[in-house]
Amino acid sequence: MIGRINHIAIAVPDVEKAALHWRDVLGADVSTVESLPEHGVRIVFVNAPNGKVELMEPLGETSPIAMFLQRNPDGGMHHICYEVSDITAACDHLTAKGARVLGNGTPKKGAHGNPVLFLHPKDFNGTLIELEEVR
Ligand SMILES: CC[C@H](C(=O)O)C(=O)SCCNC(=O)CCNC(=O)[C@H](O)C(C)(C)COP(=O)(O)OP(=O)(O)OC[C@H]1O[C@@H](n2cnc3c(N)ncnc32)[C@H](O)[C@@H]1OP(=O)(O)O
Ligand SMILES: [Co+2]
């Protein structure tokens, strides 16, 4: 069911500062900052030949990553995003297997404009998993 790793996400306290650090110290190819109010984050993509890292800063009072940063003030690894070919079929399969799909189970449009869902970290060895439909 899960396919390619689409991105690894890191929550950071200051996404501009983190992007400059990754660019100037690691020589990374970084995107411009994108605000995703519907997801409560501002993000920068760090592009690598075989995948992406998503640097994320909380946006707004109800950001879903605010508590994570309270627990980890310097930031930290936040989630892994896997690609799936059919997110509805994936959601049905995971629910049937007892995995918790976060939210009401309806996919939202992610940063790449594709439908995304999140799975509870407690069901996958303490790892938040995002699924992104890529046809
Ligand atoms: C979609 C746009 C973009 C893209 O790639 O396209 C993005 O990826 S946006 C990413 C931001 N959006 C989300 O992360 C949505 C899904 N996340 C959530 O709904 C929350 O973060 C949630 C429910 C996973 C955790 O929220 P919160 O920390 O406020 O809840 P709790 O304090 O109750 O935490 C419960 C329990 O889980 C542990 N936890 C929380 N976050 C993580 C994490 N990232 N990785 C591993 N574990 C996590 C937390 O420590 C609690 O554990 P406990 O032992 O009970 O203390
Ligand atoms: Co993501």
PDB file of C-alpha atoms in Angstrom, residues 26-130:
ATOM      1  CA  LEU A  26      24.496  22.433   4.737  1.00  0.00           C
ATOM      2  CA  GLY A  27      24.470  24.036   1.297  1.00  0.00           C
ATOM      3  CA  ALA A  28      20.871  22.924   0.887  1.00  0.00           C
ATOM      4  CA  ASP A  29      18.548  23.915  -1.946  1.00  0.00           C
ATOM      5  CA  VAL A  30      15.678  25.570  -0.029  1.00  0.00           C
ATOM      6  CA  SER A  31      12.324  26.870  -1.301  1.00  0.00           C
ATOM      7  CA  THR A  32      10.673  30.137  -0.354  1.00  0.00           C
ATOM      8  CA  VAL A  33       8.401  30.154   2.719  1.00  0.00           C
ATOM      9  CA  GLU A  34       4.832  29.047   2.079  1.00  0.00           C
ATOM     10  CA  SER A  35       2.007  29.791   4.571  1.00  0.00           C
ATOM     11  CA  LEU A  36      -0.615  27.039   4.902  1.00  0.00           C
ATOM     12  CA  PRO A  37      -3.219  28.547   7.266  1.00  0.00           C
ATOM     13  CA  GLU A  38      -5.574  25.607   6.681  1.00  0.00           C
ATOM     14  CA  HIS A  39      -2.849  23.368   8.161  1.00  0.00           C
ATOM     15  CA  GLY A  40      -1.618  25.828  10.809  1.00  0.00           C
ATOM     16  CA  VAL A  41       1.954  25.890   9.520  1.00  0.00           C
ATOM     17  CA  ARG A  42       4.456  27.921   7.494  1.00  0.00           C
ATOM     18  CA  ILE A  43       6.783  25.641   5.564  1.00  0.00           C
ATOM     19  CA  VAL A  44       9.987  25.571   3.548  1.00  0.00           C
ATOM     20  CA  PHE A  45      10.967  22.567   1.427  1.00  0.00           C
ATOM     21  CA  VAL A  46      14.604  21.483   1.406  1.00  0.00           C
ATOM     22  CA  ASN A  47      15.037  19.716  -1.921  1.00  0.00           C
ATOM     23  CA  ALA A  48      17.367  16.716  -2.240  1.00  0.00           C
ATOM     24  CA  PRO A  49      17.978  14.497  -5.296  1.00  0.00           C
ATOM     25  CA  ASN A  50      15.986  11.637  -3.728  1.00  0.00           C
ATOM     26  CA  GLY A  51      13.353  13.414  -1.651  1.00  0.00           C
ATOM     27  CA  LYS A  52      12.431  16.415   0.435  1.00  0.00           C
ATOM     28  CA  VAL A  53      12.624  17.687   3.983  1.00  0.00           C
ATOM     29  CA  GLU A  54       9.764  19.926   5.086  1.00  0.00           C
ATOM     30  CA  LEU A  55      10.732  22.549   7.702  1.00  0.00           C
ATOM     31  CA  MET A  56       7.562  23.698   9.517  1.00  0.00           C
ATOM     32  CA  GLU A  57       6.805  26.535  11.930  1.00  0.00           C
ATOM     33  CA  PRO A  58       3.463  26.854  13.750  1.00  0.00           C
ATOM     34  CA  LEU A  59       1.007  29.328  12.196  1.00  0.00           C
ATOM     35  CA  GLY A  60      -1.920  30.586  14.285  1.00  0.00           C
ATOM     36  CA  GLU A  61      -3.264  29.805  17.764  1.00  0.00           C
ATOM     37  CA  THR A  62      -4.575  26.369  16.861  1.00  0.00           C
ATOM     38  CA  SER A  63      -1.536  25.045  15.020  1.00  0.00           C
ATOM     39  CA  PRO A  64      -1.407  21.228  15.350  1.00  0.00           C
ATOM     40  CA  ILE A  65       2.358  21.435  15.907  1.00  0.00           C
ATOM     41  CA  ALA A  66       2.282  24.038  18.718  1.00  0.00           C
ATOM     42  CA  MET A  67       2.263  21.441  21.513  1.00  0.00           C
ATOM     43  CA  PHE A  68       5.044  19.484  19.797  1.00  0.00           C
ATOM     44  CA  LEU A  69       7.253  22.594  19.874  1.00  0.00           C
ATOM     45  CA  GLN A  70       6.322  23.292  23.505  1.00  0.00           C
ATOM     46  CA  ARG A  71       7.654  19.796  24.260  1.00  0.00           C
ATOM     47  CA  ASN A  72      10.644  20.229  21.933  1.00  0.00           C
ATOM     48  CA  PRO A  73      11.514  23.977  21.961  1.00  0.00           C
ATOM     49  CA  ASP A  74      14.501  23.583  19.615  1.00  0.00           C
ATOM     50  CA  GLY A  75      12.385  21.595  17.163  1.00  0.00           C
ATOM     51  CA  GLY A  76      12.594  17.985  16.055  1.00  0.00           C
ATOM     52  CA  MET A  77      11.558  15.296  13.620  1.00  0.00           C
ATOM     53  CA  HIS A  78       7.788  15.565  13.250  1.00  0.00           C
ATOM     54  CA  HIS A  79       6.429  13.186  10.609  1.00  0.00           C
ATOM     55  CA  ILE A  80       7.159  10.953   7.672  1.00  0.00           C
ATOM     56  CA  CYS A  81       5.019  11.346   4.546  1.00  0.00           C
ATOM     57  CA  TYR A  82       4.458   8.277   2.379  1.00  0.00           C
ATOM     58  CA  GLU A  83       2.855   8.338  -1.063  1.00  0.00           C
ATOM     59  CA  VAL A  84      -0.192   6.174  -1.773  1.00  0.00           C
ATOM     60  CA  SER A  85      -2.015   5.729  -5.093  1.00  0.00           C
ATOM     61  CA  ASP A  86      -5.524   5.750  -3.564  1.00  0.00           C
ATOM     62  CA  ILE A  87      -5.930   7.562  -0.235  1.00  0.00           C
ATOM     63  CA  THR A  88      -9.555   6.482   0.243  1.00  0.00           C
ATOM     64  CA  ALA A  89      -8.660   2.812  -0.175  1.00  0.00           C
ATOM     65  CA  ALA A  90      -5.667   3.345   2.145  1.00  0.00           C
ATOM     66  CA  CYS A  91      -7.914   4.987   4.768  1.00  0.00           C
ATOM     67  CA  ASP A  92     -10.434   2.125   4.585  1.00  0.00           C
ATOM     68  CA  HIS A  93      -7.658  -0.483   4.857  1.00  0.00           C
ATOM     69  CA  LEU A  94      -5.997   1.236   7.834  1.00  0.00           C
ATOM     70  CA  THR A  95      -9.291   1.750   9.673  1.00  0.00           C
ATOM     71  CA  ALA A  96     -10.151  -1.936   9.113  1.00  0.00           C
ATOM     72  CA  LYS A  97      -6.744  -2.801  10.624  1.00  0.00           C
ATOM     73  CA  GLY A  98      -7.511  -0.695  13.702  1.00  0.00           C
ATOM     74  CA  ALA A  99      -5.204   2.242  12.933  1.00  0.00           C
ATOM     75  CA  ARG A 100      -6.504   5.671  13.916  1.00  0.00           C
ATOM     76  CA  VAL A 101      -6.867   8.175  11.049  1.00  0.00           C
ATOM     77  CA  LEU A 102      -6.695  11.696  12.527  1.00  0.00           C
ATOM     78  CA  GLY A 103      -9.436  14.275  11.993  1.00  0.00           C
ATOM     79  CA  ASN A 104     -12.735  13.059  10.558  1.00  0.00           C
ATOM     80  CA  GLY A 105     -11.056  10.788   8.013  1.00  0.00           C
ATOM     81  CA  THR A 106     -11.692  13.205   5.141  1.00  0.00           C
ATOM     82  CA  PRO A 107      -8.478  13.958   3.268  1.00  0.00           C
ATOM     83  CA  LYS A 108      -7.342  17.618   3.155  1.00  0.00           C
ATOM     84  CA  LYS A 109      -5.336  19.252   0.363  1.00  0.00           C
ATOM     85  CA  GLY A 110      -1.661  19.177   1.314  1.00  0.00           C
ATOM     86  CA  ALA A 111       1.265  21.434   0.427  1.00  0.00           C
ATOM     87  CA  HIS A 112       1.563  19.881  -3.044  1.00  0.00           C
ATOM     88  CA  GLY A 113      -2.171  20.167  -3.739  1.00  0.00           C
ATOM     89  CA  ASN A 114      -2.712  16.434  -3.234  1.00  0.00           C
ATOM     90  CA  PRO A 115      -5.110  14.854  -0.714  1.00  0.00           C
ATOM     91  CA  VAL A 116      -3.386  14.020   2.601  1.00  0.00           C
ATOM     92  CA  LEU A 117      -4.298  12.188   5.805  1.00  0.00           C
ATOM     93  CA  PHE A 118      -2.449  11.655   9.093  1.00  0.00           C
ATOM     94  CA  LEU A 119      -2.238   8.490  11.241  1.00  0.00           C
ATOM     95  CA  HIS A 120      -1.946   8.600  15.026  1.00  0.00           C
ATOM     96  CA  PRO A 121       1.708   8.389  16.175  1.00  0.00           C
ATOM     97  CA  LYS A 122       0.835   5.944  18.935  1.00  0.00           C
ATOM     98  CA  ASP A 123      -0.196   3.359  16.320  1.00  0.00           C
ATOM     99  CA  PHE A 124       3.179   3.455  14.538  1.00  0.00           C
ATOM    100  CA  ASN A 125       5.896   3.229  17.173  1.00  0.00           C
ATOM    101  CA  GLY A 126       5.632   6.865  18.211  1.00  0.00           C
ATOM    102  CA  THR A 127       5.859   8.145  14.637  1.00  0.00           C
ATOM    103  CA  LEU A 128       3.337  10.495  13.062  1.00  0.00           C
ATOM    104  CA  ILE A 129       2.670   9.268   9.515  1.00  0.00           C
ATOM    105  CA  GLU A 130       1.208  11.371   6.735  1.00  0.00           C
TER     106      GLU A 130
END
